[in-house]
């Protein structure tokens, strides 16, 4: 007899590995300031991400050349960093989504067989 229930908490679903893709998808629509990205991740994808993790991902993607940021100084309130996706980021996103579609087929097949 197998005791699977004891081990279920070890299963790591690949949500974390898809966070940068979710962020790039958000930025594909429009430029966004950092604080807003966390809210959009929750609204659009129902994932709650610590702000520090969002900023860490943004910094890493900026180093890779996928996003570009600049300070936006508005009349009222503090200066905020605005993020936008680059051409390279768009290419990466398109390519990644193509691969995800293949994985989606596999996931749906596995679930339907379960």
Short mmCIF file of the C-alpha atoms (twelve columns), coordinates in Angstrom:
data_MODEL
# 
_entry.id   MODEL 
# 
loop_
_atom_site.group_PDB 
_atom_site.id 
_atom_site.type_symbol 
_atom_site.label_atom_id 
_atom_site.label_alt_id 
_atom_site.label_comp_id 
_atom_site.label_asym_id 
_atom_site.label_seq_id 
_atom_site.Cartn_x 
_atom_site.Cartn_y 
_atom_site.Cartn_z 
_atom_site.pdbx_PDB_model_num 
ATOM 1   C CA . UNK A 1   0.000  0.000  0.000   1 
ATOM 2   C CA . UNK A 2   1.337  3.407  -0.957  1 
ATOM 3   C CA . UNK A 3   1.198  6.413  1.311   1 
ATOM 4   C CA . UNK A 4   1.213  9.203  -1.265  1 
ATOM 5   C CA . UNK A 5   -0.523 11.706 0.988   1 
ATOM 6   C CA . UNK A 6   2.563  11.950 3.180   1 
ATOM 7   C CA . UNK A 7   4.678  13.140 0.271   1 
ATOM 8   C CA . UNK A 8   2.323  15.523 -1.496  1 
ATOM 9   C CA . UNK A 9   3.911  18.604 0.067   1 
ATOM 10  C CA . UNK A 10  7.181  17.822 -1.728  1 
ATOM 11  C CA . UNK A 11  5.557  18.363 -5.118  1 
ATOM 12  C CA . UNK A 12  6.744  21.612 -6.617  1 
ATOM 13  C CA . UNK A 13  4.471  22.928 -9.324  1 
ATOM 14  C CA . UNK A 14  6.298  25.085 -11.869 1 
ATOM 15  C CA . UNK A 15  4.439  28.295 -11.005 1 
ATOM 16  C CA . UNK A 16  7.613  30.014 -9.862  1 
ATOM 17  C CA . UNK A 17  9.371  29.201 -13.117 1 
ATOM 18  C CA . UNK A 18  6.542  30.881 -15.022 1 
ATOM 19  C CA . UNK A 19  6.515  34.131 -13.054 1 
ATOM 20  C CA . UNK A 20  8.863  35.920 -15.430 1 
ATOM 21  C CA . UNK A 21  6.611  34.882 -18.329 1 
ATOM 22  C CA . UNK A 22  3.551  36.249 -16.527 1 
ATOM 23  C CA . UNK A 23  5.410  39.538 -15.951 1 
ATOM 24  C CA . UNK A 24  6.493  39.765 -19.597 1 
ATOM 25  C CA . UNK A 25  2.883  39.099 -20.658 1 
ATOM 26  C CA . UNK A 26  1.728  41.985 -18.487 1 
ATOM 27  C CA . UNK A 27  4.407  44.259 -19.945 1 
ATOM 28  C CA . UNK A 28  3.481  43.248 -23.492 1 
ATOM 29  C CA . UNK A 29  0.211  45.163 -23.036 1 
ATOM 30  C CA . UNK A 30  1.675  48.382 -21.650 1 
ATOM 31  C CA . UNK A 31  4.425  49.875 -19.531 1 
ATOM 32  C CA . UNK A 32  3.825  49.389 -15.823 1 
ATOM 33  C CA . UNK A 33  5.464  50.587 -12.615 1 
ATOM 34  C CA . UNK A 34  6.927  47.954 -10.340 1 
ATOM 35  C CA . UNK A 35  4.383  48.161 -7.525  1 
ATOM 36  C CA . UNK A 36  1.537  47.654 -9.979  1 
ATOM 37  C CA . UNK A 37  3.007  44.424 -11.377 1 
ATOM 38  C CA . UNK A 38  2.324  42.494 -8.176  1 
ATOM 39  C CA . UNK A 39  -1.310 43.600 -8.213  1 
ATOM 40  C CA . UNK A 40  -1.714 42.632 -11.874 1 
ATOM 41  C CA . UNK A 41  -0.182 39.191 -11.230 1 
ATOM 42  C CA . UNK A 42  -2.858 38.653 -8.604  1 
ATOM 43  C CA . UNK A 43  -5.732 40.093 -10.672 1 
ATOM 44  C CA . UNK A 44  -4.892 38.351 -13.944 1 
ATOM 45  C CA . UNK A 45  -3.281 35.091 -12.853 1 
ATOM 46  C CA . UNK A 46  -4.416 34.653 -9.251  1 
ATOM 47  C CA . UNK A 47  -0.847 34.376 -7.960  1 
ATOM 48  C CA . UNK A 48  0.378  36.310 -4.944  1 
ATOM 49  C CA . UNK A 49  4.064  37.152 -5.137  1 
ATOM 50  C CA . UNK A 50  6.159  38.971 -2.530  1 
ATOM 51  C CA . UNK A 51  7.147  42.399 -3.840  1 
ATOM 52  C CA . UNK A 52  10.846 41.650 -3.304  1 
ATOM 53  C CA . UNK A 53  10.550 38.645 -5.618  1 
ATOM 54  C CA . UNK A 54  8.852  40.757 -8.304  1 
ATOM 55  C CA . UNK A 55  11.657 43.323 -8.154  1 
ATOM 56  C CA . UNK A 56  14.300 40.591 -8.188  1 
ATOM 57  C CA . UNK A 57  12.786 39.093 -11.336 1 
ATOM 58  C CA . UNK A 58  12.535 42.523 -12.969 1 
ATOM 59  C CA . UNK A 59  16.202 43.232 -12.231 1 
ATOM 60  C CA . UNK A 60  17.265 39.868 -13.632 1 
ATOM 61  C CA . UNK A 61  15.177 40.374 -16.783 1 
ATOM 62  C CA . UNK A 62  16.660 43.829 -17.194 1 
ATOM 63  C CA . UNK A 63  20.167 42.319 -17.041 1 
ATOM 64  C CA . UNK A 64  19.120 39.863 -19.768 1 
ATOM 65  C CA . UNK A 65  17.815 42.737 -21.878 1 
ATOM 66  C CA . UNK A 66  14.175 41.564 -21.778 1 
ATOM 67  C CA . UNK A 67  12.872 44.641 -19.977 1 
ATOM 68  C CA . UNK A 68  13.932 48.252 -19.807 1 
ATOM 69  C CA . UNK A 69  13.195 50.633 -16.947 1 
ATOM 70  C CA . UNK A 70  13.399 54.337 -16.297 1 
ATOM 71  C CA . UNK A 71  12.370 56.689 -13.543 1 
ATOM 72  C CA . UNK A 72  9.072  58.418 -14.027 1 
ATOM 73  C CA . UNK A 73  8.688  61.629 -12.077 1 
ATOM 74  C CA . UNK A 74  5.098  62.731 -11.739 1 
ATOM 75  C CA . UNK A 75  3.904  66.089 -10.442 1 
ATOM 76  C CA . UNK A 76  2.617  64.527 -7.237  1 
ATOM 77  C CA . UNK A 77  4.066  61.608 -5.354  1 
ATOM 78  C CA . UNK A 78  7.474  59.939 -5.451  1 
ATOM 79  C CA . UNK A 79  9.443  59.035 -8.561  1 
ATOM 80  C CA . UNK A 80  8.635  55.505 -9.673  1 
ATOM 81  C CA . UNK A 81  10.420 53.092 -11.924 1 
ATOM 82  C CA . UNK A 82  8.442  52.304 -15.060 1 
ATOM 83  C CA . UNK A 83  9.114  48.995 -16.818 1 
ATOM 84  C CA . UNK A 84  8.601  48.147 -20.471 1 
ATOM 85  C CA . UNK A 85  9.304  45.065 -22.536 1 
ATOM 86  C CA . UNK A 86  12.079 45.173 -25.169 1 
ATOM 87  C CA . UNK A 87  12.102 43.581 -28.643 1 
ATOM 88  C CA . UNK A 88  14.332 40.869 -27.213 1 
ATOM 89  C CA . UNK A 89  11.836 40.337 -24.404 1 
ATOM 90  C CA . UNK A 90  8.991  40.006 -26.904 1 
ATOM 91  C CA . UNK A 91  10.941 37.423 -28.923 1 
ATOM 92  C CA . UNK A 92  11.750 35.458 -25.770 1 
ATOM 93  C CA . UNK A 93  8.097  35.569 -24.673 1 
ATOM 94  C CA . UNK A 94  6.805  34.347 -28.050 1 
ATOM 95  C CA . UNK A 95  9.320  31.514 -28.111 1 
ATOM 96  C CA . UNK A 96  8.567  30.483 -24.528 1 
ATOM 97  C CA . UNK A 97  4.796  30.514 -25.149 1 
ATOM 98  C CA . UNK A 98  5.295  28.263 -28.172 1 
ATOM 99  C CA . UNK A 99  7.084  25.763 -25.949 1 
ATOM 100 C CA . UNK A 100 4.432  26.097 -23.247 1 
ATOM 101 C CA . UNK A 101 1.731  25.108 -25.733 1 
ATOM 102 C CA . UNK A 102 3.506  21.790 -26.226 1 
ATOM 103 C CA . UNK A 103 3.728  21.301 -22.455 1 
ATOM 104 C CA . UNK A 104 0.028  22.203 -22.147 1 
ATOM 105 C CA . UNK A 105 -0.849 19.293 -24.426 1 
ATOM 106 C CA . UNK A 106 1.157  16.931 -22.229 1 
ATOM 107 C CA . UNK A 107 -0.365 18.291 -19.007 1 
ATOM 108 C CA . UNK A 108 -3.913 17.990 -20.354 1 
ATOM 109 C CA . UNK A 109 -3.245 14.437 -21.530 1 
ATOM 110 C CA . UNK A 110 -1.797 13.426 -18.147 1 
ATOM 111 C CA . UNK A 111 -4.731 14.974 -16.270 1 
ATOM 112 C CA . UNK A 112 -7.306 13.329 -18.535 1 
ATOM 113 C CA . UNK A 113 -5.669 9.940  -17.942 1 
ATOM 114 C CA . UNK A 114 -5.734 10.495 -14.184 1 
# 
